[in-house]
Tab-separated table of C-alpha atoms and ligand atoms in Angstrom:
chain	number	residue	atom	x	y	z
A	5	MET	CA	-5.202	-4.454	18.976
A	6	ARG	CA	-5.084	-4.577	15.208
A	7	VAL	CA	-1.865	-3.741	13.470
A	8	CYS	CA	-0.756	-3.571	9.877
A	9	SER	CA	0.706	-6.976	9.092
A	10	LEU	CA	3.021	-5.525	6.450
A	11	CYS	CA	4.537	-2.773	8.625
A	12	ASN	CA	5.086	-5.371	11.314
A	13	ARG	CA	6.525	-7.923	8.921
A	14	LEU	CA	3.903	-10.473	9.921
A	15	SER	CA	2.922	-11.306	6.383
A	16	GLN	CA	3.618	-10.381	2.776
A	17	MET	CA	1.293	-9.304	0.014
A	18	GLU	CA	1.770	-11.346	-3.101
A	19	LYS	CA	0.576	-9.036	-5.817
A	20	ARG	CA	1.754	-9.291	-9.373
A	21	CYS	CA	2.377	-6.584	-11.913
A	22	PRO	CA	-0.468	-6.504	-14.458
A	23	ALA	CA	1.994	-5.518	-17.167
A	24	CYS	CA	4.850	-7.975	-16.770
A	25	GLY	CA	3.707	-10.441	-14.104
A	26	LEU	CA	6.572	-9.920	-11.660
A	27	LEU	CA	5.926	-9.837	-7.937
A	28	LEU	CA	5.395	-6.253	-6.784
A	29	ALA	CA	7.739	-4.925	-4.112
A	30	ASP	CA	6.323	-3.350	-0.948
A	31	GLY	CA	7.417	0.276	-0.899
A	32	GLY	CA	6.057	0.852	2.598
A	33	PRO	CA	3.133	2.914	3.876
A	34	VAL	CA	1.943	5.633	1.489
A	35	ALA	CA	1.852	8.125	4.370
A	36	ASP	CA	5.640	7.984	4.417
A	37	TYR	CA	5.705	9.389	0.898
A	38	TYR	CA	3.078	12.080	0.770
A	39	GLY	CA	1.440	12.640	4.137
A	40	PRO	CA	-2.288	12.146	4.560
A	41	TYR	CA	-3.532	15.349	2.887
A	42	SER	CA	-1.208	15.736	-0.011
A	43	PRO	CA	-2.598	17.315	-3.191
A	44	TYR	CA	-0.809	14.597	-5.117
A	45	MET	CA	-3.165	11.961	-3.817
A	46	SER	CA	-6.009	11.055	-6.130
A	47	ARG	CA	-9.585	11.367	-4.975
A	48	ASP	CA	-9.737	7.607	-4.739
A	49	SER	CA	-6.772	7.599	-2.396
A	50	ILE	CA	-8.246	10.294	-0.176
A	51	GLU	CA	-11.398	8.255	0.244
A	52	ARG	CA	-9.297	5.289	1.188
A	53	ILE	CA	-7.611	7.293	3.930
A	54	ALA	CA	-10.936	7.362	5.752
A	55	ASP	CA	-10.335	3.648	6.091
A	56	PRO	CA	-8.173	3.184	9.206
A	57	ARG	CA	-6.111	0.489	7.562
A	58	CYS	CA	-2.568	1.174	6.542
A	59	ILE	CA	-2.176	1.815	2.809
A	60	HIS	CA	0.982	0.585	1.172
A	61	LEU	CA	2.610	1.493	-2.072
A	62	PHE	CA	3.523	-1.493	-4.220
A	63	TYR	CA	5.744	-1.091	-7.219
A	64	CYS	CA	7.119	-3.232	-9.965
A	65	PRO	CA	10.928	-3.177	-9.963
A	66	HIS	CA	10.901	-4.026	-13.649
A	67	CYS	CA	8.542	-1.583	-15.394
A	68	GLY	CA	7.810	0.966	-12.660
A	69	PHE	CA	4.096	0.195	-12.353
A	70	ASP	CA	2.794	1.222	-8.932
A	71	THR	CA	-0.412	0.821	-7.003
A	72	ARG	CA	-1.716	1.493	-3.516
A	73	GLU	CA	-3.363	-1.258	-1.545
A	74	CYS	CA	-4.935	-1.464	1.889
A	75	ALA	CA	-2.661	-3.729	3.877
A	76	PRO	CA	-4.073	-6.732	5.715
A	77	GLU	CA	-4.401	-6.370	9.478
A	78	THR	CA	-3.437	-8.844	12.137
A	79	GLU	CA	-4.877	-9.114	15.607
A	80	VAL	CA	-2.130	-9.048	18.231
B	3	ZN	ZN1	1.501	-0.776	6.938
B	4	ZN	ZN1	5.947	-4.607	-14.328
């Protein structure tokens, strides 16, 4: 079975803020914020939901930049 390695704390994403270079914090799965069919999701995000992988929100604690990334999966 494949699980989201971020939700299961198996690994960390090391992404850096393009504006200030700090490590982005993992805000958790995007579904926790909006639900899968929210009108607030961009078209790009809706297409990504067709991908079964878990999508996480990453944010910069310094400048507030945020981005959504497909989380890596781990075979368990
Ligand atoms: Zn996840
Ligand atoms: Zn930043």
